[in-house]
PDB file of C-alpha atoms and ligand atoms in Angstrom:
ATOM      1  CA  MET A   1     -76.457 146.108 153.102  1.00  0.00           C
ATOM      2  CA  VAL A   2     -75.064 143.054 151.442  1.00  0.00           C
ATOM      3  CA  ILE A   3     -72.701 145.222 149.397  1.00  0.00           C
ATOM      4  CA  LEU A   4     -71.371 146.747 152.277  1.00  0.00           C
ATOM      5  CA  ALA A   5     -71.076 143.237 154.166  1.00  0.00           C
ATOM      6  CA  LEU A   6     -69.364 141.350 151.672  1.00  0.00           C
ATOM      7  CA  PRO A   7     -65.872 143.050 151.733  1.00  0.00           C
ATOM      8  CA  ILE A   8     -65.990 142.464 155.374  1.00  0.00           C
ATOM      9  CA  VAL A   9     -66.751 138.701 154.983  1.00  0.00           C
ATOM     10  CA  ILE A  10     -63.990 138.353 152.370  1.00  0.00           C
ATOM     11  CA  GLY A  11     -61.477 140.166 154.448  1.00  0.00           C
ATOM     12  CA  VAL A  12     -62.402 137.893 157.668  1.00  0.00           C
ATOM     13  CA  VAL A  13     -62.206 134.819 155.474  1.00  0.00           C
ATOM     14  CA  ALA A  14     -59.009 135.968 153.987  1.00  0.00           C
ATOM     15  CA  TYR A  15     -57.407 136.811 157.245  1.00  0.00           C
ATOM     16  CA  LEU A  16     -58.191 133.414 158.635  1.00  0.00           C
ATOM     17  CA  ALA A  17     -56.873 131.609 155.788  1.00  0.00           C
ATOM     18  CA  TRP A  18     -53.647 133.768 156.065  1.00  0.00           C
ATOM     19  CA  ARG A  19     -53.380 132.929 159.894  1.00  0.00           C
ATOM     20  CA  ASN A  20     -53.826 129.143 159.288  1.00  0.00           C
ATOM     21  CA  ARG A  21     -51.252 129.148 156.492  1.00  0.00           C
ATOM     22  CA  ALA A  22     -49.014 131.196 158.755  1.00  0.00           C
ATOM     23  CA  VAL A  23     -49.365 128.605 161.512  1.00  0.00           C
ATOM     24  CA  ARG A  24     -48.761 125.896 159.506  1.00  0.00           C
ATOM     25  CA  GLY A  25     -45.807 127.100 157.597  1.00  0.00           C
ATOM     26  CA  CYS A  26     -43.533 127.250 160.553  1.00  0.00           C
ATOM     27  CA  ARG A  27     -39.807 128.651 159.489  1.00  0.00           C
ATOM     28  CA  TRP A  28     -37.604 126.467 161.609  1.00  0.00           C
ATOM     29  CA  ARG A  29     -34.102 127.605 161.889  1.00  0.00           C
ATOM     30  CA  ALA A  30     -31.572 125.337 163.237  1.00  0.00           C
ATOM     31  CA  ASN A  31     -29.974 126.338 166.481  1.00  0.00           C
ATOM     32  CA  VAL A  32     -26.599 124.699 166.779  1.00  0.00           C
ATOM     33  CA  ALA A  33     -25.890 126.140 170.158  1.00  0.00           C
ATOM     34  CA  GLY A  34     -29.019 124.314 171.242  1.00  0.00           C
ATOM     35  CA  ASP A  35     -28.201 120.819 170.267  1.00  0.00           C
ATOM     36  CA  LYS A  36     -28.087 118.118 172.821  1.00  0.00           C
ATOM     37  CA  GLY A  37     -26.012 115.049 171.518  1.00  0.00           C
ATOM     38  CA  LYS A  38     -27.784 113.853 168.765  1.00  0.00           C
ATOM     39  CA  LEU A  39     -30.812 115.909 168.957  1.00  0.00           C
ATOM     40  CA  ARG A  40     -30.923 118.988 166.710  1.00  0.00           C
ATOM     41  CA  MET A  41     -32.609 122.032 168.100  1.00  0.00           C
ATOM     42  CA  TYR A  42     -34.714 123.984 165.969  1.00  0.00           C
ATOM     43  CA  ARG A  43     -36.481 127.236 166.552  1.00  0.00           C
ATOM     44  CA  CYS A  44     -39.625 128.476 164.932  1.00  0.00           C
ATOM     45  CA  ALA A  45     -38.971 131.914 163.421  1.00  0.00           C
ATOM     46  CA  ALA A  46     -42.637 132.367 162.835  1.00  0.00           C
ATOM     47  CA  CYS A  47     -44.139 131.658 166.481  1.00  0.00           C
ATOM     48  CA  GLY A  48     -40.751 131.237 168.405  1.00  0.00           C
ATOM     49  CA  ALA A  49     -41.539 127.506 169.257  1.00  0.00           C
ATOM     50  CA  GLU A  50     -38.586 125.243 170.009  1.00  0.00           C
ATOM     51  CA  ALA A  51     -38.299 121.863 169.215  1.00  0.00           C
ATOM     52  CA  PHE A  52     -35.679 118.934 169.255  1.00  0.00           C
ATOM     53  CA  THR A  53     -35.178 116.211 166.423  1.00  0.00           C
ATOM     54  CA  ALA A  54     -33.186 113.449 165.725  1.00  0.00           C
ATOM     55  CA  ARG A  55     -34.153 113.095 161.904  1.00  0.00           C
ATOM     56  CA  LYS A  56     -32.596 115.081 159.316  1.00  0.00           C
ATOM     57  CA  GLY A  57     -34.271 118.300 158.451  1.00  0.00           C
ATOM     58  CA  PRO A  58     -36.777 120.536 160.742  1.00  0.00           C
ATOM     59  CA  PRO A  59     -39.813 119.412 162.503  1.00  0.00           C
ATOM     60  CA  GLU A  60     -43.021 118.852 160.131  1.00  0.00           C
ATOM     61  CA  GLN A  61     -45.253 120.849 162.156  1.00  0.00           C
ATOM     62  CA  CYS A  62     -45.391 123.488 164.750  1.00  0.00           C
ATOM     63  CA  MET A  63     -44.908 122.592 168.246  1.00  0.00           C
ATOM     64  CA  ARG A  64     -46.959 125.310 169.476  1.00  0.00           C
ATOM     65  CA  HIS A  65     -50.186 123.306 168.961  1.00  0.00           C
ATOM     66  CA  LEU A  66     -48.638 120.784 171.458  1.00  0.00           C
ATOM     67  CA  GLY A  67     -48.347 122.819 174.340  1.00  0.00           C
ATOM     68  CA  ASN A  68     -47.111 126.289 175.591  1.00  0.00           C
ATOM     69  CA  GLY A  69     -44.375 126.817 173.369  1.00  0.00           C
ATOM     70  CA  GLY A  70     -42.689 123.736 172.565  1.00  0.00           C
ATOM     71  CA  LEU A  71     -41.038 120.883 174.668  1.00  0.00           C
TER      72      LEU A  71
HETATM   73 ZN1   ZN B   1     -44.197 127.778 164.493  1.00  0.00          ZN
END
C-alpha cells in the first residue's frame, strides 16, 4: 500500500509546488494600448490579470490575489 501511495503523494506535492510557482511567476507583458498617462498597463500572460504601474518595470506580484482579475 505504501509503495502504491508514494508516487501519488509525490505527484500531488509536485503539482502543488508547480502551481504555486506558476501563480508567483506571473509573466507580465506591457500593453501600450492600455496606458493611461504615466500609468503603464501590464497584462499577465499566465493568469490574465491586468495591472497598472507608474514605476519602471512590471508589477512585482500577481494582482489576481487582490481580487477578481486585477484593478
Ligand atoms: Zn498572473
